Coordinates of C-alpha atoms and ligand atoms in Angstrom, one line a residue:
X12 CA 0.0 0.1 -0.1
X13 CA 1.2 3.5 -0.8
X14 CA 2.1 5.4 2.3
X15 CA -0.4 7.8 3.4
X16 CA 0.5 11.5 1.7
X17 CA 0.7 14.1 4.8
X18 CA -1.9 16.7 4.7
X19 CA -0.6 19.7 3.3
X20 CA 0.3 22.3 6.1
X21 CA -1.5 25.5 6.1
X22 CA 1.1 28.7 5.6
X23 CA 0.8 30.8 8.1
X24 CA 1.6 34.2 7.3
X25 CA 4.0 35.8 9.7
X26 CA 3.1 39.2 10.6
X27 CA 5.8 41.1 8.8
X28 CA 8.5 42.6 11.3
X29 CA 8.1 46.6 11.8
X30 CA 9.3 49.5 14.6
X31 CA 8.5 48.8 17.5
X32 CA 6.4 51.1 19.5
X33 CA 8.5 54.2 20.9
X34 CA 11.6 53.6 18.4
X35 CA 12.3 54.9 15.1
X36 CA 14.7 55.4 12.4
X37 CA 16.4 58.5 11.5
X38 CA 15.9 58.6 7.9
X39 CA 18.5 60.6 5.7
X40 CA 16.1 63.5 5.5
X41 CA 16.7 64.1 8.9
X42 CA 20.5 63.8 9.1
X43 CA 21.1 67.1 8.4
X44 CA 19.6 68.2 11.3
X45 CA 21.4 65.5 13.5
X46 CA 24.6 66.1 11.8
X47 CA 24.8 69.6 13.0
X48 CA 23.7 69.4 16.4
X49 CA 26.6 66.3 16.9
X50 CA 29.1 68.5 15.2
X51 CA 27.9 71.5 17.7
X52 CA 27.9 69.2 20.7
X53 CA 31.7 67.8 19.6
X54 CA 33.0 71.7 19.0
X55 CA 31.5 73.0 22.2
X56 CA 33.1 70.3 23.9
X57 CA 36.5 71.4 22.2
X58 CA 35.9 75.2 23.3
X59 CA 34.9 74.2 26.8
X60 CA 38.0 71.6 27.3
X61 CA 35.5 68.5 27.9
X62 CA 36.7 64.6 26.6
X63 CA 34.5 62.1 24.8
X64 CA 33.8 59.2 27.4
X65 CA 31.9 56.4 25.6
X66 CA 30.3 53.9 28.1
X67 CA 28.3 50.4 27.5
X68 CA 24.4 50.7 26.6
X69 CA 24.4 47.8 29.0
X70 CA 25.0 48.2 32.7
X71 CA 24.0 46.2 36.1
X72 CA 20.7 46.9 37.1
X73 CA 22.0 48.2 40.5
X74 CA 24.0 51.2 38.9
X75 CA 21.0 53.2 38.0
X76 CA 18.5 51.6 41.2
X77 CA 21.0 53.1 43.5
X78 CA 22.0 56.2 41.8
X79 CA 18.5 57.3 40.3
X80 CA 16.5 56.3 43.0
X81 CA 14.0 53.5 44.0
X82 CA 11.0 55.6 43.7
X83 CA 11.6 57.6 40.7
X84 CA 9.3 57.1 37.8
X85 CA 12.4 55.8 36.0
X86 CA 13.4 53.0 38.0
X87 CA 9.8 52.0 39.0
X88 CA 8.1 52.2 35.6
X89 CA 10.9 52.8 32.9
X90 CA 13.6 50.9 33.0
X91 CA 14.2 47.9 30.1
X92 CA 15.9 45.5 32.9
X93 CA 16.4 41.6 32.0
X94 CA 18.3 38.7 33.5
X95 CA 21.2 38.2 30.9
X96 CA 22.2 34.2 30.0
X97 CA 24.7 34.4 32.9
X98 CA 22.0 35.3 35.6
X99 CA 22.9 38.9 36.0
X100 CA 20.1 41.4 36.4
X101 CA 21.3 44.2 33.6
X102 CA 19.7 46.9 32.3
X103 CA 19.7 49.2 29.0
X104 CA 20.9 52.7 30.4
X105 CA 18.1 55.6 31.0
X106 CA 20.7 57.6 31.5
X107 CA 24.3 58.3 31.1
X108 CA 25.3 60.2 34.6
X109 CA 25.5 57.3 36.2
X110 CA 27.5 55.4 34.2
X111 CA 30.1 58.3 33.9
X112 CA 30.0 58.5 37.7
X113 CA 31.0 54.7 37.7
X114 CA 33.5 55.1 35.2
X115 CA 35.2 58.3 37.2
X116 CA 35.6 56.0 40.0
X117 CA 36.8 53.0 38.3
X118 CA 39.2 54.7 35.7
X119 CA 40.5 56.6 39.0
X120 CA 39.5 59.8 37.1
X121 CA 39.9 60.9 40.8
X122 CA 44.0 61.1 40.4
X123 CA 43.8 63.7 38.1
X124 CA 43.9 66.8 37.9
X125 CA 40.8 68.0 38.9
X126 CA 37.6 69.1 37.8
X127 CA 37.3 66.2 35.2
X128 CA 35.3 67.1 32.4
X129 CA 33.4 64.9 30.0
X130 CA 30.7 64.0 27.5
X131 CA 29.0 62.0 25.5
X132 CA 26.1 61.7 22.7
X133 CA 24.3 58.1 22.3
X134 CA 21.0 56.1 22.7
X135 CA 19.3 55.9 26.1
X136 CA 16.4 54.0 26.7
X137 CA 12.8 54.3 29.1
X138 CA 10.3 52.3 28.5
X139 CA 7.7 55.1 28.8
X140 CA 4.6 55.6 27.4
X141 CA 5.0 57.0 23.5
X142 CA 3.7 60.4 23.0
X143 CA 5.3 63.6 21.2
X144 CA 8.6 64.0 22.3
X145 CA 8.7 60.7 24.4
X146 CA 10.3 57.8 22.9
X147 CA 11.6 54.4 23.8
X148 CA 14.8 54.8 22.6
X149 CA 15.8 58.5 22.3
X150 CA 19.5 60.5 22.0
X151 CA 21.0 62.6 24.6
X152 CA 23.9 64.6 24.7
X153 CA 25.1 65.4 27.9
X154 CA 28.3 67.4 29.8
X155 CA 29.3 66.4 33.4
X156 CA 31.9 67.8 35.7
X157 CA 33.5 66.5 38.1
X158 CA 35.9 67.0 41.1
X159 CA 35.1 70.9 41.4
X160 CA 31.6 72.0 43.9
X161 CA 32.2 75.7 42.7
X162 CA 28.7 77.1 41.3
X163 CA 30.9 78.8 38.6
X164 CA 30.8 75.3 36.9
X165 CA 26.9 75.4 37.2
X166 CA 26.9 78.7 35.6
X167 CA 29.1 77.5 32.3
X168 CA 27.1 74.5 32.1
X169 CA 23.9 76.7 31.8
X170 CA 25.9 78.9 29.3
X171 CA 26.9 76.2 27.2
X172 CA 23.1 74.7 26.7
X173 CA 22.0 78.1 26.3
X174 CA 24.6 79.0 23.8
X175 CA 23.7 75.7 21.9
X176 CA 19.9 75.9 21.4
X177 CA 19.9 79.6 21.6
X178 CA 22.6 81.2 20.0
X179 CA 23.8 78.6 17.3
X180 CA 20.2 76.7 16.8
X181 CA 18.6 79.7 17.2
X182 CA 15.6 78.2 19.0
X183 CA 13.6 80.2 21.3
X184 CA 14.4 78.9 24.6
X185 CA 13.2 79.8 28.4
X186 CA 16.1 78.8 31.4
X187 CA 14.4 77.7 34.3
X188 CA 16.6 77.2 37.5
X189 CA 16.0 76.1 41.1
X190 CA 18.2 75.2 44.2
X191 CA 16.8 72.2 46.1
X192 CA 19.8 72.6 48.7
X193 CA 22.1 70.1 50.4
X194 CA 21.3 67.3 52.3
X195 CA 20.8 69.0 55.2
X196 CA 18.4 71.7 53.6
X197 CA 16.5 69.3 52.3
X198 CA 16.0 67.0 55.3
X199 CA 14.6 70.2 56.8
X200 CA 12.3 71.2 53.7
X201 CA 10.6 67.8 53.5
X202 CA 9.4 67.8 57.2
X203 CA 7.8 71.1 56.3
X204 CA 6.8 70.1 52.8
X205 CA 4.9 66.8 54.1
X206 CA 3.7 68.7 57.4
X207 CA 1.6 71.0 54.3
X208 CA 0.4 68.0 52.4
X209 CA -0.6 65.8 54.8
X210 CA -3.4 68.0 55.8
X211 CA -4.5 68.6 52.5
X212 CA -4.2 64.5 50.8
X213 CA -7.8 64.2 50.1
X214 CA -7.2 66.9 47.3
X215 CA -4.3 64.8 45.6
X216 CA -4.6 62.6 42.9
X217 CA -3.4 58.9 43.7
X218 CA 0.3 58.8 42.5
X219 CA 0.8 62.3 44.5
X220 CA -0.7 60.1 47.8
X221 CA 1.9 57.9 47.4
X222 CA 4.6 60.0 46.4
X223 CA 3.4 61.9 49.8
X224 CA 5.5 58.8 51.7
X225 CA 7.9 57.8 49.3
X226 CA 9.2 60.6 47.4
X227 CA 7.5 64.0 48.9
X228 CA 10.0 66.3 46.4
X229 CA 8.2 64.8 43.4
X230 CA 4.7 66.7 44.7
X231 CA 5.9 69.6 43.7
X232 CA 6.0 68.8 39.5
X233 CA 3.1 66.7 39.4
X234 CA 1.7 66.9 35.8
X235 CA -2.1 65.8 36.7
X236 CA -4.7 68.2 35.8
X237 CA -8.0 66.8 37.2
X238 CA -7.0 67.2 40.7
X239 CA -6.0 69.7 42.7
X240 CA -1.9 68.8 42.7
X241 CA -0.9 71.6 40.7
X242 CA -2.6 74.4 42.3
X243 CA -1.5 72.8 45.6
X244 CA 2.3 72.8 44.4
X245 CA 1.6 76.3 43.7
X246 CA 1.3 77.1 46.9
X247 CA 3.6 75.1 48.5
X248 CA 6.4 75.8 50.8
X249 CA 9.2 76.8 48.3
X250 CA 13.2 74.8 48.3
X251 CA 14.6 78.3 48.4
X252 CA 12.9 79.3 51.9
X253 CA 14.8 76.6 53.7
X254 CA 18.6 76.3 52.0
X255 CA 21.3 76.3 54.4
X256 CA 23.8 79.1 54.7
X257 CA 26.1 77.1 52.3
X258 CA 23.3 76.1 49.6
X259 CA 22.1 79.7 49.7
X260 CA 25.6 80.9 49.5
X261 CA 26.4 78.4 46.4
X262 CA 22.6 79.3 44.7
X263 CA 23.4 83.6 45.2
X264 CA 26.5 83.1 43.7
X265 CA 25.1 80.6 41.1
X266 CA 22.5 83.4 40.4
X267 CA 25.4 86.5 40.2
X268 CA 27.3 84.2 37.3
X269 CA 24.2 84.1 35.0
X270 CA 23.4 87.9 35.3
X271 CA 27.4 88.6 34.3
X272 CA 26.8 86.5 31.6
X273 CA 23.5 88.3 30.6
X274 CA 21.5 84.5 30.6
X275 CA 18.0 85.6 31.2
X276 CA 16.4 82.8 33.8
X277 CA 13.2 82.3 35.8
X278 CA 13.8 81.0 39.1
X279 CA 11.4 78.3 39.3
X280 CA 10.5 76.8 42.7
X281 CA 8.5 74.1 41.2
X282 CA 11.6 72.4 39.6
X283 CA 12.8 69.4 41.3
X284 CA 13.6 67.2 38.4
X285 CA 12.4 63.3 38.5
X286 CA 16.2 61.6 39.1
X287 CA 16.9 61.3 43.1
X288 CA 20.8 62.1 42.8
X289 CA 20.6 66.1 42.8
X290 CA 21.5 68.6 45.2
X291 CA 21.5 72.2 45.1
X292 CA 21.3 73.8 41.3
X293 CA 19.0 72.3 39.3
X294 CA 17.9 73.8 36.1
X295 CA 15.9 72.9 32.8
X296 CA 15.5 74.5 29.4
X297 CA 12.0 74.6 27.9
X298 CA 10.8 75.7 24.4
X299 CA 9.7 79.3 25.0
X300 CA 5.6 79.5 25.0
X301 CA 4.3 80.6 21.8
X302 CA 2.8 84.2 22.2
X303 CA -0.3 82.7 21.9
X304 CA -0.1 80.4 24.6
X305 CA -1.3 83.1 27.1
X306 CA 0.1 82.6 31.0
X307 CA -1.9 79.5 31.6
X308 CA 0.4 77.1 29.4
X309 CA 0.4 75.8 25.7
X310 CA -2.6 75.3 23.5
X311 CA -4.3 72.0 24.0
X312 CA -2.5 70.4 21.3
X313 CA 0.8 71.5 22.4
X314 CA 2.6 69.7 25.2
X315 CA 3.3 71.5 28.1
X316 CA 6.4 73.5 28.3
X317 CA 7.5 71.5 31.7
X318 CA 6.9 68.0 29.8
X319 CA 9.2 68.8 26.6
X320 CA 11.9 70.2 28.4
X321 CA 15.0 70.3 26.0
X322 CA 17.7 70.3 28.4
X323 CA 17.8 68.8 31.8
X324 CA 20.4 68.9 34.8
X325 CA 21.8 69.7 38.3
X326 CA 24.8 69.3 40.9
X327 CA 24.7 65.9 41.9
X328 CA 27.6 65.7 44.9
X329 CA 26.6 62.9 46.4
X330 CA 26.2 60.6 43.1
X331 CA 29.9 59.2 42.9
X332 CA 30.1 58.2 46.8
X333 CA 26.4 56.9 46.7
X334 CA 27.6 54.4 44.4
X335 CA 31.0 53.6 45.9
X336 CA 33.3 56.0 44.8
X337 CA 34.8 58.8 46.8
X338 CA 32.9 61.9 47.7
X339 CA 33.2 63.9 44.9
X340 CA 31.7 67.1 43.8
X341 CA 30.0 67.0 40.2
X342 CA 27.6 68.7 38.0
X343 CA 26.3 68.5 34.6
X344 CA 23.2 68.4 32.1
X345 CA 21.9 66.4 29.3
X346 CA 19.9 67.0 26.2
X347 CA 17.6 65.8 24.4
X348 CA 18.0 65.5 20.6
X349 CA 14.6 64.4 19.4
X350 CA 13.1 67.3 21.0
X351 CA 16.0 69.7 19.6
X352 CA 15.3 68.5 16.2
X353 CA 11.5 68.9 16.3
X354 CA 11.9 72.5 17.3
X355 CA 14.2 72.9 14.2
X356 CA 11.4 71.7 11.9
X357 CA 8.7 74.0 14.3
X358 CA 10.5 77.1 13.8
X359 CA 12.1 76.4 10.3
X360 CA 15.5 76.9 11.2
X361 CA 18.0 76.9 7.9
X362 CA 19.7 74.0 8.6
X363 CA 23.0 73.0 7.0
X364 CA 23.6 70.4 4.4
X365 CA 25.2 67.2 5.4
X366 CA 28.0 67.2 2.2
X367 CA 28.2 70.2 -0.6
X368 CA 29.8 69.5 -3.9
X369 CA 31.8 71.8 -5.9
X370 CA 32.4 69.7 -8.8
X371 CA 30.1 66.8 -10.6
X372 CA 31.8 64.5 -12.8
X373 CA 29.8 63.6 -15.9
X374 CA 30.6 61.0 -18.5
X375 CA 29.7 59.7 -22.0
X376 CA 30.1 56.6 -23.8
X377 CA 31.6 53.3 -22.0
X378 CA 35.4 55.0 -22.7
X379 CA 34.3 58.5 -20.5
X380 CA 32.5 56.3 -18.2
X381 CA 36.1 54.2 -17.6
X382 CA 38.2 57.1 -17.4
X383 CA 35.9 58.5 -15.2
X384 CA 36.2 56.4 -12.5
X385 CA 39.6 56.7 -12.0
X386 CA 39.6 60.9 -12.5
X387 CA 37.4 60.6 -9.5
X388 CA 39.3 58.9 -7.3
X389 CA 42.5 61.3 -8.4
X390 CA 39.9 64.5 -7.4
X391 CA 38.8 63.1 -4.5
X392 CA 42.0 62.4 -3.0
X393 CA 43.5 65.8 -4.3
X394 CA 40.3 67.1 -1.9
X395 CA 38.0 68.2 -4.5
X396 CA 34.7 67.9 -3.4
X397 CA 33.2 65.8 -6.5
X398 CA 30.2 64.6 -6.8
X399 CA 29.3 61.5 -9.8
X400 CA 26.9 59.4 -11.0
X401 CA 29.0 56.7 -12.9
X402 CA 25.6 54.7 -13.9
X403 CA 23.7 57.0 -16.0
X404 CA 24.1 56.9 -19.6
X405 CA 22.3 60.3 -20.5
X406 CA 24.1 63.4 -20.0
X407 CA 21.2 65.7 -19.6
X408 CA 19.8 63.6 -16.6
X409 CA 23.6 63.6 -14.8
X410 CA 23.5 67.8 -15.6
X411 CA 20.5 67.4 -14.0
X412 CA 21.7 65.7 -11.0
X413 CA 24.4 68.4 -10.8
X414 CA 22.2 71.2 -10.7
X415 CA 20.2 69.4 -7.6
X416 CA 23.3 69.7 -5.9
X417 CA 24.5 73.1 -6.5
X418 CA 27.7 72.2 -7.6
X419 CA 29.4 75.6 -9.4
X420 CA 30.9 73.4 -11.7
X421 CA 30.5 70.1 -13.9
X422 CA 33.4 68.2 -15.7
X423 CA 32.8 66.0 -19.3
X424 CA 34.7 63.7 -20.2
X425 CA 32.9 62.4 -23.0
X426 CA 34.6 60.3 -26.5
X427 CA 35.8 63.0 -27.8
X428 CA 37.8 64.3 -24.9
X429 CA 39.1 61.1 -24.3
X430 CA 40.8 61.0 -27.9
X431 CA 42.1 64.4 -27.3
X432 CA 43.3 64.1 -23.3
X433 CA 41.4 67.1 -22.5
X434 CA 38.1 67.8 -20.3
X435 CA 35.4 70.1 -20.6
X436 CA 34.3 72.3 -17.6
X437 CA 31.0 74.0 -17.1
X438 CA 30.1 76.8 -15.4
X439 CA 27.0 75.8 -14.0
X440 CA 26.0 79.0 -13.5
X441 CA 26.3 80.9 -16.7
X442 CA 26.6 77.7 -18.9
X443 CA 30.0 78.7 -20.8
X444 CA 32.4 75.6 -21.2
X445 CA 35.6 75.4 -21.9
X446 CA 38.2 72.8 -23.0
X447 CA 41.0 72.2 -21.0
X448 CA 43.9 69.7 -20.9
X449 CA 43.4 66.6 -19.0
X450 CA 46.6 66.5 -17.3
X451 CA 46.0 69.9 -15.6
X452 CA 42.4 69.3 -15.1
X453 CA 42.8 68.8 -11.0
X454 CA 45.5 71.7 -10.6
X455 CA 43.1 74.5 -12.2
X456 CA 39.5 72.9 -10.8
X457 CA 41.4 73.0 -7.3
X458 CA 42.4 76.6 -8.3
X459 CA 39.0 77.4 -9.2
X460 CA 37.4 76.0 -6.0
X461 CA 40.1 77.6 -3.7
X462 CA 39.2 81.1 -5.7
X463 CA 35.3 80.8 -5.3
X464 CA 35.9 80.1 -1.5
X465 CA 37.9 82.7 -1.0
X466 CA 35.3 84.7 -2.7
X467 CA 33.2 83.6 0.2
X468 CA 30.7 82.0 -1.9
X469 CA 28.5 80.1 0.9
X470 CA 27.1 77.1 0.5
X471 CA 23.6 76.5 0.0
X472 CA 21.4 75.7 3.3
X473 CA 18.5 73.3 3.2
X474 CA 15.2 73.1 4.7
X475 CA 14.8 70.0 6.8
X476 CA 12.7 67.1 5.1
X477 CA 9.4 66.7 6.6
X478 CA 8.9 70.7 6.1
X479 CA 10.9 70.8 2.9
X480 CA 8.8 72.4 -0.1
X481 CA 9.1 70.1 -3.0
X482 CA 11.8 72.3 -5.1
X483 CA 11.5 72.5 -8.5
X484 CA 15.1 71.7 -10.1
X485 CA 16.7 74.2 -12.5
X486 CA 15.6 73.7 -16.1
X487 CA 18.6 71.5 -17.0
X488 CA 20.6 72.8 -19.4
X489 CA 20.8 72.1 -23.4
X490 CA 22.6 69.0 -24.0
X491 CA 26.1 70.3 -24.3
X492 CA 28.5 70.0 -27.5
X493 CA 30.3 67.4 -26.7
X494 CA 30.1 65.4 -29.8
X495 CA 33.4 65.1 -31.4
Ligands
HAM502 P1 16.4 63.9 32.0 O1 15.6 65.4 32.6 O2 15.9 63.0 32.6 O3 17.9 63.8 33.0 O4 17.1 63.9 30.6 C1 17.6 65.2 29.9 C2 16.6 65.4 28.7 O5 16.9 64.2 27.7 C3 15.6 66.0 28.6 O6 15.2 67.0 28.9 C4 14.8 65.4 27.3 O7 15.1 66.7 26.3 C5 15.4 64.2 27.0 N1 14.9 62.8 27.6 C6 14.2 62.5 28.8 N2 13.4 61.5 28.3 C7 13.3 61.5 27.2 C8 12.7 60.3 26.1 N3 11.7 59.7 27.3 N4 12.0 61.0 24.9 C9 12.8 61.7 24.2 N5 13.8 62.5 25.0 C10 14.0 62.3 26.3 C11 19.1 62.8 32.3 O8 18.7 62.2 32.1 C12 20.4 63.6 33.4 N6 21.1 62.4 33.2 C13 20.4 64.7 33.4 C14 22.1 65.1 33.5 C15 23.1 64.8 33.7 N7 22.1 65.6 34.9 C16 23.3 65.8 35.4 N8 23.8 65.6 34.3

């Protein structure tokens, strides 16, 4: 008997893999904005004497629990924690300050001349509820100063953040500053604060009722609108009225330095920050409210400024010791790149292009294409910013690309040029073409480009990808006279 046929398996269609919620691709169209920010972050680091430190994306979970605080939202609800194959509890970093504090001790930075100034740029992970400006993977850059308690550092960091956002990126912003005092001030203040809230407990939202016992300082920055939390917070005792002498002096000096730097700031008594490691100075930089927003906050569809902070930071004098190092004063801040990019687009800031090409290399026929392959390498090595489209046949199509890239010159290499050992150089603005000796081409083209740059012809700027109007390309020039 022939063997029974197996019933055909029904094909199960697997769902197409897609981006995870709260994660995003940074597309080529967005790269000019990202590259610009990255470059400014590096430039700022050089200006202010910061060295780059890259720490791993995965650390021991306990590093973050101990530093950010067990009752903080980040540790309670937002950590990407898991047990690795070796049985260790690890976490994707939700921020980088704690990793820097670990590295500071682990690599003996304390033995170097203080202060030690370090910076980073990289992804962070928080399992937050995705919404506008809130992602589960997002990028931060940050600057941290270890080993110096002087508020002049705090002032200079605020200046750096302000310079980057307002002076360089041209964003309208609002600087928010507060002091939550040292340990002594805070324990005194917390008694007063819990006293104030205990008699008003029934008016609080459920989260704030819990905060009253677990983390009372966070009562001040409750975002719940349905209950009376915000009203109560605005009338609550203020940290600045309960500062120790040392903390008061520290804060007064910081404000004097900010005045000296002529940075306009708002004293914000409700600014306490969501991470537990802070002491004395805390600050944030928010997008400035749109004039239509009025006193009460932004329009309904605009996230409240306090929830869309572009930069946040402060002093954390106890952190290094808290995770096992020697007592080390420290201060720093981090900026959120996605939120800054969104502001650049919103305000239609002109963003410099990632690359700018001076010359486009056009080829015609198989011989021209082959020789262009080599000429392209020679030009590139000679430091000429040259673009090509070697797989295209039509000269018209190639010149269209040259126009789109806003190249000043096109070099044309066809059958006739190969035979004559020449090239044709075309000025893309006026269409004038000249024949040139192939062997002198690189030197001559370089000379012209240098002349052009010294005449201060500024490279064009591009508008952001998502707001860019569809550009009408310049009409292609007529087919050039390259026929032999
Ligand atoms: P943070 O306030 O948690 O502070 O984050 C700093 C900035 O990162 C925020 O102002 C925001 O721009 C951005 N950010 C935070 N969470 C998200 C998210 N889920 N999606 C998009 N962007 C986000 C810190 O992380 C501290 N380590 C800052 C610091 C450095 N303090 C001292 N030194």
